[in-house]
Tab-separated table of C-alpha atoms in Angstrom:
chain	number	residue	atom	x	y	z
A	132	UNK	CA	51.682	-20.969	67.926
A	133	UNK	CA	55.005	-20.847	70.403
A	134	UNK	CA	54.826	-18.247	73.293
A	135	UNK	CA	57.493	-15.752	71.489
A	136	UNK	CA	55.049	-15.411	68.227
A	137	UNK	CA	52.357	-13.644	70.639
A	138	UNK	CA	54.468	-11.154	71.928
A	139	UNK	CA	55.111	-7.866	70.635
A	140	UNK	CA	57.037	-4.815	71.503
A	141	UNK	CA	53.725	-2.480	69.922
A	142	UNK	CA	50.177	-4.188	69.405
A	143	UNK	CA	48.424	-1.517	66.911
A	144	UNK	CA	44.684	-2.304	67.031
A	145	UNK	CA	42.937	-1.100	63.134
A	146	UNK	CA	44.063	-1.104	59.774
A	147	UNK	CA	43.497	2.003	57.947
A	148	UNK	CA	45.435	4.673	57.499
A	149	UNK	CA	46.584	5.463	60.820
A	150	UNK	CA	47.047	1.734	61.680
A	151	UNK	CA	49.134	0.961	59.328
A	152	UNK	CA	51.435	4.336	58.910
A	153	UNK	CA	52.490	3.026	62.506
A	154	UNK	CA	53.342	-0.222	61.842
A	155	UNK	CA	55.466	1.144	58.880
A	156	UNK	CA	56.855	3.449	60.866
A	157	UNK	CA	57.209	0.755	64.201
A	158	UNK	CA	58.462	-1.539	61.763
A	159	UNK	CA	61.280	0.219	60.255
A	160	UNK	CA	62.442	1.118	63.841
A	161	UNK	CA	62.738	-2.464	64.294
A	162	UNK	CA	60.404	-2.657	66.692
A	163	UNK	CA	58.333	-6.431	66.801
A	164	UNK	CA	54.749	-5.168	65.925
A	165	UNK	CA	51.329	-6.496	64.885
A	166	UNK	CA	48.178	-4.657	63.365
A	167	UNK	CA	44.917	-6.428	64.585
A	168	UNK	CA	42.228	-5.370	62.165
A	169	UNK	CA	38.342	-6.774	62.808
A	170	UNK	CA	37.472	-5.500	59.078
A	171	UNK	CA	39.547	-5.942	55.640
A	172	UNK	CA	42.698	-3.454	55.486
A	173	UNK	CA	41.994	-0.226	54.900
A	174	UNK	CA	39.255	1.211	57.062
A	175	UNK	CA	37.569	4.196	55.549
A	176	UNK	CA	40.261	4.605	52.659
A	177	UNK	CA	38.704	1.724	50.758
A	178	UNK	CA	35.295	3.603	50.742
A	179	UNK	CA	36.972	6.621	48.508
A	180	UNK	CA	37.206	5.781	44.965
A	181	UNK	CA	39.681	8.707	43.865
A	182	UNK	CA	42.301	10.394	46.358
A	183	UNK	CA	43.181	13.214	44.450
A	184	UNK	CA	44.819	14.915	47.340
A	185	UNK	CA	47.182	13.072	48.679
A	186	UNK	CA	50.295	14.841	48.622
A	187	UNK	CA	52.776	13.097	46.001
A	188	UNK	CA	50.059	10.812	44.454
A	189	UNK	CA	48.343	12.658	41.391
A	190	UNK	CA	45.345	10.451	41.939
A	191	UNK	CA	44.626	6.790	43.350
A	192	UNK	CA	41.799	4.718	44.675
A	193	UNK	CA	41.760	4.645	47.932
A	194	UNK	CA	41.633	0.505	47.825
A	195	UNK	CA	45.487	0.676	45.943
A	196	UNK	CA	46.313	3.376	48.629
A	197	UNK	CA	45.353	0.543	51.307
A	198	UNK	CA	47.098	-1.910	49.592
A	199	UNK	CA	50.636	-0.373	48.965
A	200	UNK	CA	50.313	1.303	52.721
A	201	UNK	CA	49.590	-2.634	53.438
A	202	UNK	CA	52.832	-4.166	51.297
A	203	UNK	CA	54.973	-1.490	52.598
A	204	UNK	CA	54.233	-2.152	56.841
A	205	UNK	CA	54.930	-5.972	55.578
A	206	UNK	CA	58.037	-5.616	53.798
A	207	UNK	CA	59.158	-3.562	56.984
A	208	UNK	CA	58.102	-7.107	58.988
A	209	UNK	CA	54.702	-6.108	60.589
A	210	UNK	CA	52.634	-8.858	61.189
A	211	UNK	CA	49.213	-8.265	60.160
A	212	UNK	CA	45.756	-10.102	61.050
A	213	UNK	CA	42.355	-8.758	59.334
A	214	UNK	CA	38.977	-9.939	59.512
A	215	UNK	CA	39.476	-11.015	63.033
A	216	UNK	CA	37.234	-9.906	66.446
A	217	UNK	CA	38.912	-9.037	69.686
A	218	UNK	CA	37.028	-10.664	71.937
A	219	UNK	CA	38.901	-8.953	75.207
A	220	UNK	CA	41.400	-6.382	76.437
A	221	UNK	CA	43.932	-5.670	79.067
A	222	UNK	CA	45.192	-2.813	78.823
A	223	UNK	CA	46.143	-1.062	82.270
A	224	UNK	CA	48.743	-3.453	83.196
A	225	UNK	CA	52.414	-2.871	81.904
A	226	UNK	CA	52.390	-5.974	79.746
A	227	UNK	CA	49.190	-5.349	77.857
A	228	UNK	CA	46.909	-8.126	76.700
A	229	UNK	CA	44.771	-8.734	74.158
A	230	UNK	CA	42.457	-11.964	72.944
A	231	UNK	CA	41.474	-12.116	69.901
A	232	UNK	CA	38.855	-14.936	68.072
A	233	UNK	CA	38.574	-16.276	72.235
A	234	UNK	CA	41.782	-17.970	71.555
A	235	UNK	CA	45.168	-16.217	70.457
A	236	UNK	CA	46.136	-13.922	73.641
A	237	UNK	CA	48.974	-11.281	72.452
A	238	UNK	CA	50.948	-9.402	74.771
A	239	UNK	CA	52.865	-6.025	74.323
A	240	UNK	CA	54.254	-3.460	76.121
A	241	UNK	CA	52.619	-0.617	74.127
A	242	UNK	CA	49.340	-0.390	72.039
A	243	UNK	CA	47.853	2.164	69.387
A	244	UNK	CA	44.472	2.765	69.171
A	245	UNK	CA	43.466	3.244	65.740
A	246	UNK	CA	40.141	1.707	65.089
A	247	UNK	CA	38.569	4.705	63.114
A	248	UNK	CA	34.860	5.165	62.169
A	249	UNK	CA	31.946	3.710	60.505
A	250	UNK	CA	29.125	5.210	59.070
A	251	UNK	CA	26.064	6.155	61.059
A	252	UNK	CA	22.964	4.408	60.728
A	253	UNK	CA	19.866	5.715	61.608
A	254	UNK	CA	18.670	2.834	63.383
A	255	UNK	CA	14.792	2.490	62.633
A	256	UNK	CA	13.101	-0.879	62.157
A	257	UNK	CA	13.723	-2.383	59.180
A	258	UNK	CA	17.105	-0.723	58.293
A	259	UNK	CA	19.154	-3.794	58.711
A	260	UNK	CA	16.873	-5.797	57.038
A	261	UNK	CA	16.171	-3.728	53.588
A	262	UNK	CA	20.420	-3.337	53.520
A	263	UNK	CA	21.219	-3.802	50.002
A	264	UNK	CA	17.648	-4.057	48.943
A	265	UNK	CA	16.526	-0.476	48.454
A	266	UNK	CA	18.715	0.769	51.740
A	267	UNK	CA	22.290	1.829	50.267
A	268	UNK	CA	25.138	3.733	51.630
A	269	UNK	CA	26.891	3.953	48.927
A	270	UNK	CA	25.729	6.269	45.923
A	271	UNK	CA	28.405	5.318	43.394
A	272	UNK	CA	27.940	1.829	43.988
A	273	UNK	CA	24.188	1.525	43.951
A	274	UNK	CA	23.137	4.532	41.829
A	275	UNK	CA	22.346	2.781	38.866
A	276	UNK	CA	19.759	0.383	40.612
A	277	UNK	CA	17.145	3.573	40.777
A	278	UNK	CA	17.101	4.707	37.148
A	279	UNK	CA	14.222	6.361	37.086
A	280	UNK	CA	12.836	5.787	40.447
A	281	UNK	CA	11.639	7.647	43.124
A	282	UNK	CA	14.354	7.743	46.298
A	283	UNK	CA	15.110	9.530	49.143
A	284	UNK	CA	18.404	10.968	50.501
A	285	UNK	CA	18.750	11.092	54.596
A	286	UNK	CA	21.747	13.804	55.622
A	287	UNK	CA	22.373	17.617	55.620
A	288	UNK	CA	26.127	17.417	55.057
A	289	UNK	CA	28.209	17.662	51.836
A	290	UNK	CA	27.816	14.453	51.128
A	291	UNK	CA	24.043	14.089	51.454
A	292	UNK	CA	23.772	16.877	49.092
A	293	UNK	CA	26.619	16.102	46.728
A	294	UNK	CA	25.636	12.716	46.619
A	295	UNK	CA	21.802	13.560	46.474
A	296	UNK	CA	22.887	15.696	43.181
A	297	UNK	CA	24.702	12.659	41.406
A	298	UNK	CA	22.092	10.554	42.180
A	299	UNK	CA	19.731	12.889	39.812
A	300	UNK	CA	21.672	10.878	37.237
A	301	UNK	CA	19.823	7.794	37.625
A	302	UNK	CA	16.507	8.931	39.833
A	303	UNK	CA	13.212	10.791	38.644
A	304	UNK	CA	13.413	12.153	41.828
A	305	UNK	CA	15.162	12.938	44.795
A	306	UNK	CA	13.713	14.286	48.109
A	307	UNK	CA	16.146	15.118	50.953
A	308	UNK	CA	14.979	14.343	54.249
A	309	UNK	CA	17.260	16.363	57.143
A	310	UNK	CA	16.828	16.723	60.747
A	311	UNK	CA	17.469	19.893	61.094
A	312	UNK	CA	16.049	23.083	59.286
A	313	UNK	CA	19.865	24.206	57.767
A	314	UNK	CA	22.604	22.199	56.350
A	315	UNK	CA	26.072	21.628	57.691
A	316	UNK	CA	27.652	21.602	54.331
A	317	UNK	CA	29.511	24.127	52.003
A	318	UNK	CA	27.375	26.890	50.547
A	319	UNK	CA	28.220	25.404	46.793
A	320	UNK	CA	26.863	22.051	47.597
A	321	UNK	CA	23.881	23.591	49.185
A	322	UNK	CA	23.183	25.816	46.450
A	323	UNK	CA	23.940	23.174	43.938
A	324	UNK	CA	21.301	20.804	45.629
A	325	UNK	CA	18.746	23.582	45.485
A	326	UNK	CA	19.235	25.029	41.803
A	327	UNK	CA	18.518	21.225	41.160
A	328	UNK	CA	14.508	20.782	39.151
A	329	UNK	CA	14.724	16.781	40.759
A	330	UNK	CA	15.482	17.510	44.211
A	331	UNK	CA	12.480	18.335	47.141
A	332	UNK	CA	13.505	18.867	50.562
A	333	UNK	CA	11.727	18.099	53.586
A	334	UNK	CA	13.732	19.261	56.772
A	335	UNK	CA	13.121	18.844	60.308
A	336	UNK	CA	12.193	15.182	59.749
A	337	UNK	CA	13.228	11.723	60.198
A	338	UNK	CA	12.360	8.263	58.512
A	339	UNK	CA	11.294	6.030	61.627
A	340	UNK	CA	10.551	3.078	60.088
A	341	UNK	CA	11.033	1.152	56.570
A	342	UNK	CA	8.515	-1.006	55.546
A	343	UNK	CA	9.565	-4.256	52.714
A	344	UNK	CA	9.627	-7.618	52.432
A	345	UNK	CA	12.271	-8.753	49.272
A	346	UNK	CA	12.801	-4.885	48.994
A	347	UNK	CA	12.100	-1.318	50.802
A	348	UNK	CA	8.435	0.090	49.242
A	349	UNK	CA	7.837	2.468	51.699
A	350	UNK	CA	9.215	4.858	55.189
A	351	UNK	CA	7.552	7.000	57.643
A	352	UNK	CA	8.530	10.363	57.843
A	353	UNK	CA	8.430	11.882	61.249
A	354	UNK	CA	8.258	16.047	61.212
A	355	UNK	CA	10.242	16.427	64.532
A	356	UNK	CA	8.649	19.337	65.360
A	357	UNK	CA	4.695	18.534	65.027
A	358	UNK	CA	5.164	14.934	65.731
A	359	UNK	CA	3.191	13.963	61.978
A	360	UNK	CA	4.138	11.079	60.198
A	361	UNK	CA	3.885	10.633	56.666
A	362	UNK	CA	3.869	7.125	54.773
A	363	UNK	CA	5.649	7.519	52.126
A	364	UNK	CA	5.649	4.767	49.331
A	365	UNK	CA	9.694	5.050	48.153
A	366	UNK	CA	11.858	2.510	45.638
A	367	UNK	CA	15.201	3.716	47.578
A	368	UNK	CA	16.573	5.197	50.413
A	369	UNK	CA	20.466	6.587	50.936
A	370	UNK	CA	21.651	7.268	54.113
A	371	UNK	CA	24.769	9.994	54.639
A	372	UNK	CA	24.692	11.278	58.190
A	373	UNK	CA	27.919	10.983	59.462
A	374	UNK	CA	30.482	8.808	60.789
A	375	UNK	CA	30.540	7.297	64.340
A	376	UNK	CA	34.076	6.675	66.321
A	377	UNK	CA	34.477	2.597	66.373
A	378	UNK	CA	35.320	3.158	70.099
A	379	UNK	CA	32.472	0.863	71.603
A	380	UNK	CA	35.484	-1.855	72.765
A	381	UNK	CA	37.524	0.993	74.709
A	382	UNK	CA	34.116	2.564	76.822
A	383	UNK	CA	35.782	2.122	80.510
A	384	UNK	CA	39.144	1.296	79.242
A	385	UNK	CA	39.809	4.709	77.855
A	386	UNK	CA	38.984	7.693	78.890
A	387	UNK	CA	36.633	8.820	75.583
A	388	UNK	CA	34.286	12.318	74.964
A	389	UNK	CA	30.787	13.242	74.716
A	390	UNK	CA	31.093	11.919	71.227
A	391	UNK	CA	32.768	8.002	71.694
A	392	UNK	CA	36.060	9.822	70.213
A	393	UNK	CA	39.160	8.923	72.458
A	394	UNK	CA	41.055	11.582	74.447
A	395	UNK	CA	44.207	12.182	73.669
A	396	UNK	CA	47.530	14.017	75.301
A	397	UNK	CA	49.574	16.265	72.771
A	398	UNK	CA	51.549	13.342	72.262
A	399	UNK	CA	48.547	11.129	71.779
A	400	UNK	CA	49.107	9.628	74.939
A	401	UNK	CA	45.463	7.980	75.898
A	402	UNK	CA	44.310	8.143	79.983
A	403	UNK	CA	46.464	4.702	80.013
A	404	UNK	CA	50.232	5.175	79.519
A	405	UNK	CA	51.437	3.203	76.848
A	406	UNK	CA	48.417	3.415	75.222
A	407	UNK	CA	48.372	5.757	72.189
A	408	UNK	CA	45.944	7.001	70.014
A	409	UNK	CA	45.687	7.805	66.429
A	410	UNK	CA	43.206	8.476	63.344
A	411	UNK	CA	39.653	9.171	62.852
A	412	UNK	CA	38.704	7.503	66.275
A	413	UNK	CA	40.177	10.044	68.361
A	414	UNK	CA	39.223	13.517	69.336
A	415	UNK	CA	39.859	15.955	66.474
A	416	UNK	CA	38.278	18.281	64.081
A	417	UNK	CA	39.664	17.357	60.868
A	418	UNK	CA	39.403	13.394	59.513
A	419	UNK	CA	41.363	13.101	56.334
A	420	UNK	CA	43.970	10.056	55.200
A	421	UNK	CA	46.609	12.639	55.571
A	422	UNK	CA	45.650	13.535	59.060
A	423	UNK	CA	45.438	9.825	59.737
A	424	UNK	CA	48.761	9.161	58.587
A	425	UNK	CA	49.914	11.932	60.983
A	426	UNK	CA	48.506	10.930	63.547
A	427	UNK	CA	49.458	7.086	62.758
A	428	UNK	CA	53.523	8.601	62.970
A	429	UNK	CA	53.338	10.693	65.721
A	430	UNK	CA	51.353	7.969	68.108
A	431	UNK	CA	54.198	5.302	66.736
A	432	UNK	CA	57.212	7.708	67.195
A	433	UNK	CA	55.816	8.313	70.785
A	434	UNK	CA	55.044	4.759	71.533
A	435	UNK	CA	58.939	4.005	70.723
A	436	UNK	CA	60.181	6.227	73.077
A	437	UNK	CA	57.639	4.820	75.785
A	438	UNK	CA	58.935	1.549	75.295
A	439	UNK	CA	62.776	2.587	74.836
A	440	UNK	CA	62.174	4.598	78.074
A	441	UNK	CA	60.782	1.220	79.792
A	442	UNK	CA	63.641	-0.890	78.359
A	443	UNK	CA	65.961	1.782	80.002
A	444	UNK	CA	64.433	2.159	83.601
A	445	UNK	CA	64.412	-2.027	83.342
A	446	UNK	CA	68.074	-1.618	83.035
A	447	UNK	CA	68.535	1.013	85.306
A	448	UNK	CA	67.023	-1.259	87.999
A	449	UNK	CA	69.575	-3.445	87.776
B	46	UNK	CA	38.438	-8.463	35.998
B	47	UNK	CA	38.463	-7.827	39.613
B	48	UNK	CA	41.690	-6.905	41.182
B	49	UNK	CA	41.468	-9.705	43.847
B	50	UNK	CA	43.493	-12.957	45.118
B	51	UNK	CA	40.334	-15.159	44.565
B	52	UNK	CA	39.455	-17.556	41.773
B	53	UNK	CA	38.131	-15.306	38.814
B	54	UNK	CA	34.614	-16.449	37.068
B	55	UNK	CA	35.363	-15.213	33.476
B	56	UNK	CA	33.116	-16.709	31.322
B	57	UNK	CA	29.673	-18.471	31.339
B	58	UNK	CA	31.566	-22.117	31.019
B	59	UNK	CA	33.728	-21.105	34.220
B	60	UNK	CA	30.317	-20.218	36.132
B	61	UNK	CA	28.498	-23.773	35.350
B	62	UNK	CA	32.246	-25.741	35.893
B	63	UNK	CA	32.393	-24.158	38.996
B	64	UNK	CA	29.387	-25.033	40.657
B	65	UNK	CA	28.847	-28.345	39.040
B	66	UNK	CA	32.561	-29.710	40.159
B	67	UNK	CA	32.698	-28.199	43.797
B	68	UNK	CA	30.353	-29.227	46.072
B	69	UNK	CA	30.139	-25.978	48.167
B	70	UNK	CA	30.734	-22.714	45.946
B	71	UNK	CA	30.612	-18.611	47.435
B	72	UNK	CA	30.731	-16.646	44.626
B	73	UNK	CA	30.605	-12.423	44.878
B	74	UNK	CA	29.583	-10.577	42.313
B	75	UNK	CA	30.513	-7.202	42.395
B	76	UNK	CA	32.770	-4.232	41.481
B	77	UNK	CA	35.888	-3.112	42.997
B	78	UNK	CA	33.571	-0.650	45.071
B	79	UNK	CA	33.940	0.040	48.815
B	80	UNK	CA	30.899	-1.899	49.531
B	81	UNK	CA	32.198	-5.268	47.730
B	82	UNK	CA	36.096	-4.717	48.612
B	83	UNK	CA	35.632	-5.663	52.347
B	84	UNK	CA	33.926	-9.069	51.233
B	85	UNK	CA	36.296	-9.792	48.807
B	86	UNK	CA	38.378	-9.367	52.075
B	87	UNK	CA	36.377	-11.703	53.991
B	88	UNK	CA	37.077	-14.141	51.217
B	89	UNK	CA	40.473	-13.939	51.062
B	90	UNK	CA	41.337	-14.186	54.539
B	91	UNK	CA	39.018	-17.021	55.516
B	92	UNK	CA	39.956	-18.949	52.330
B	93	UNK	CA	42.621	-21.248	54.193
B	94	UNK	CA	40.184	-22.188	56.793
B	95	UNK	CA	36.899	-23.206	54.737
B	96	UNK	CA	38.802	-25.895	52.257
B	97	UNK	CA	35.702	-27.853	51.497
B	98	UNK	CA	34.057	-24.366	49.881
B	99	UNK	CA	35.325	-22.993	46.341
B	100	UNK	CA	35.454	-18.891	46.802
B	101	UNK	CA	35.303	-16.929	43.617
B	102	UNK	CA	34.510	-13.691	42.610
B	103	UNK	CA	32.283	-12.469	39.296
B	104	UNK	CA	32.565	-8.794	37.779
B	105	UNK	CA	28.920	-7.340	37.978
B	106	UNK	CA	29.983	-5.386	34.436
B	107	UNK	CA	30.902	-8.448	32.724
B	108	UNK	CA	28.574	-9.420	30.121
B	109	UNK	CA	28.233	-13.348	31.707
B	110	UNK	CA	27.428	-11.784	34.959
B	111	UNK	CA	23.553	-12.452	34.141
B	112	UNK	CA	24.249	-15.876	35.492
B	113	UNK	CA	24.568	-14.191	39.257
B	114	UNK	CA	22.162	-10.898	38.637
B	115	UNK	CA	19.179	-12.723	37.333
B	116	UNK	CA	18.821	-15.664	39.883
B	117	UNK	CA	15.672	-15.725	41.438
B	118	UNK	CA	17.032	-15.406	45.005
B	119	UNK	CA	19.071	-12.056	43.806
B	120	UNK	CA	15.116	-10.515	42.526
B	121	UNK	CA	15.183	-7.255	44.740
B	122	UNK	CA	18.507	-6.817	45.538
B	123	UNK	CA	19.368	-2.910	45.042
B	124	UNK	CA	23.043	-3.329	46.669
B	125	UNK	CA	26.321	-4.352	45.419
B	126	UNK	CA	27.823	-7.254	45.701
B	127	UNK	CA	25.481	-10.137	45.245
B	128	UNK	CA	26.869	-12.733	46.990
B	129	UNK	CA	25.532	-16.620	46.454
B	130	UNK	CA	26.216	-19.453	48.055
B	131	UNK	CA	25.486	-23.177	45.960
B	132	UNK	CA	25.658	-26.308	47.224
B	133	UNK	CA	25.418	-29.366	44.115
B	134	UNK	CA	24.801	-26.815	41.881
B	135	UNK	CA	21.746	-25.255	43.783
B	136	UNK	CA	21.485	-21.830	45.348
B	137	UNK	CA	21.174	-22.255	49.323
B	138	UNK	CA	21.341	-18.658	50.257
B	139	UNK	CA	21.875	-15.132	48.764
B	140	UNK	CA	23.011	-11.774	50.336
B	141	UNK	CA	23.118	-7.956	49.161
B	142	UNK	CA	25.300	-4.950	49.606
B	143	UNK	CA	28.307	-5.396	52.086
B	144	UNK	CA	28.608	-8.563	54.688
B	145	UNK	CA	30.796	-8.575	58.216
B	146	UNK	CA	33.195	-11.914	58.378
B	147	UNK	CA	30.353	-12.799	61.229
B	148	UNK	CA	27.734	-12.856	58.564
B	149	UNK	CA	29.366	-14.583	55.909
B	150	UNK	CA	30.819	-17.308	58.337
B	151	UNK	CA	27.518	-17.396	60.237
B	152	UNK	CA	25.990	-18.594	56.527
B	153	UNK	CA	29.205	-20.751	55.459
B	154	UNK	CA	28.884	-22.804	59.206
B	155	UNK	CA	25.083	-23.161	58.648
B	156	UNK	CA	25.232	-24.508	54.828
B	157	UNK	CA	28.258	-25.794	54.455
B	158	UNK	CA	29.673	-28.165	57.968
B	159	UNK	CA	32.936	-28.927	57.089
């Protein structure tokens, strides 16, 4: 790879909606720009099987969304790398840096920040091991390997209790496990999930452990306020409790919350200048694609006027 | 059939060609969910640099899919995609529900040195 191929004008680091609404709109402007991505294209639109509100589009999967978001920053002339791993970061300097794989460095005078979220996990022994054998994030996807089996649902939010509801399609029974004795969801799902014969709930709990060898047989149920575990024996377990901020690179780079979100200026200038941020990985109340793709414009707009206004005082030097 | 860039298994006959005439074969079985989309990823973007493996995909609805779904080394798998990985026709490992490019490189570099 020459020297010129590595350096950009905007680096945009994440490839979902935000990511790559910038690098259509940094593109178009003609400014040289690259969207590093460490999953596949997409982010957290590729997890939605119907988009039904995005304005103009009747209704889409949120995979074709990805894809023609994708073509579009392309035919514009952003370069785009998935599936890679930034391995480190630069980013105080004017001429920002950025490794990625521990071999290609790339250079640019302006990066966005748009790594957005993941879901949570609940991180108790045997989680990572049971994935994808009786551990499941996904209802729609995995639904049908429970007909008529006992699972359990882990969240409080709409979609613990929507999803606990569809999942009455294929299960004898559902019992919701929750943390907390309310729900944080709308009063339709919650009443929905309670009118429902198949579902039990059992709040103020946790699992703490899931027990398995080829698949999950069994949790422990920890009441978190008397301390009592119950074994439970259990064919499946779906976890929906939230999303987490992919922010771990950017702790001490960036200045982030309470939360792992990163701060952001009104003009989602980051505690670094030149570095902008955008999407569901900064600090905001509402995560939708179309606040994404907001967010994705506005941080681009404002990172071409930082870099015009650096070309300029260059000049002005002179 | 899946909307992907990889090599599609359609029928039975394509299954048994394609492991008995590649040495090293990762085939994914799975819908075009958002568990099985980011491995199909994977796939895709890794296909240029793993030339000595054949990377296909298999739709989990598909009547032939049997051939993936009742392998031994799939028995307990509650998570979409299956993924399998042959070598000379055999089955050398087997994964469940999604899989990071770390994963699914960590198992390519262990079974399959190029």
């Amino acid at each position: 790879m020459n020297m010129d191929s590595m350096n950009y004008d905007v680096i945009v680091i994440g490839g979902g909606a935000a990511g790559l609404t910038a690098g259509i709109y940094l593109s178009r402007a003609k400014v040289k720009t690259l969207i590093l991505n460490e999953g596949t294209i997409g982010g957290q639109m590729i997890l939605t099987h119907e988009i039904a509100n995005y304005p103009g589009v009747e209704s889409i999967s949120g995979y074709e969304l990805a894809n023609i978001m994708k073509k579009q920053a392309k035919s514009f002339g952003c370069d785009i790398r998935s599936n890679i791993r930034i391995t480190s970061l630069q980013l105080d300097d004017e001429v920002k840096t950025i490794e990625v794989n521990s071999k290609d460095v790339y250079t640019a005078q302006s990066v966005i920040i748009a790594t957005g979220g993941k879901s949570r996990t609940i991180g108790a022994p045997g989680e990572d091991l049971l994935k994808g054998k009786g551990i499941s994030y996904c209802a729609t996807c995995d639904g049908d390997f429970f007909q008529d089996k006992e699972i359990i649902v882990v969240g409080g939010g709409n979609s613990a209790l929507e999803e606990a509801v569809s999942l009455t399609k294929y299960a004898s029974k559902v019992t919701l496990v929750h943390q907390f004795d309310n729900f944080q969801a709308f009063e339709h799902a919650i009443n929905e999930a309670k009118s429902n014969p198949k579902i039990d709930f059992v709040l103020e709990s946790t699992i703490t452990h899931f027990y398995g060898d080829e698949k999950l047989n069994m949790v422990d149920i920890k009441n978190l306020k008397t301390g009592a575990i119950e074994k439970r024996k259990i064919d499946g377990v779906f976890i929906f409790i939230g999303y987490v901020p992919n922010t771990e690179k950017f702790k001490g780079v960036v200045e982030l919350n309470n939360y792992g979100e990163i701060v952001v200026d009104t003009n989602y200038e980051t505690s670094i200048k030149g570095v902008f941020g955008a999407g569901d990985s900064i600090q905001k109340r509402y995560r939708q694609v179309t606040t994404a793709v907001a967010d994705g414009t506005i941080a681009a707009l404002n990172s071409i006027e930082y870099i015009n206004k650096l070309k300029t005082e260059t000049v002005d030097s002179f | 059939m899946l909307r992907t860039n990889l090599t599609h298994i359609l029928t039975e006959e394509d299954f048994q060609k394609t492991i008995n005439e590649n040495e090293n074969v990762m085939i994914c079985c799975g819908r075009m969910g958002p568990m099985c989309i980011p491995v199909y990823g994977v796939m895709e973007d890794i296909e240029g640099d793993y030339k000595n493996v054949k990377f296909a995909d298999l739709e989990f609805d598909a009547p032939h899919s049997h051939v993936i779904r009742n392998l031994p080394e799939c028995r307990g798998f509650a998570g979409l995609p299956f993924t399998v990985y042959f070598k000379n026709g055999n089955v050398v490992k087997a994964t469940s529900s999604i899989q990071s490019m770390e994963q699914v490189t960590s198992i390519l570099d262990a079974n399959f040195k190029q």
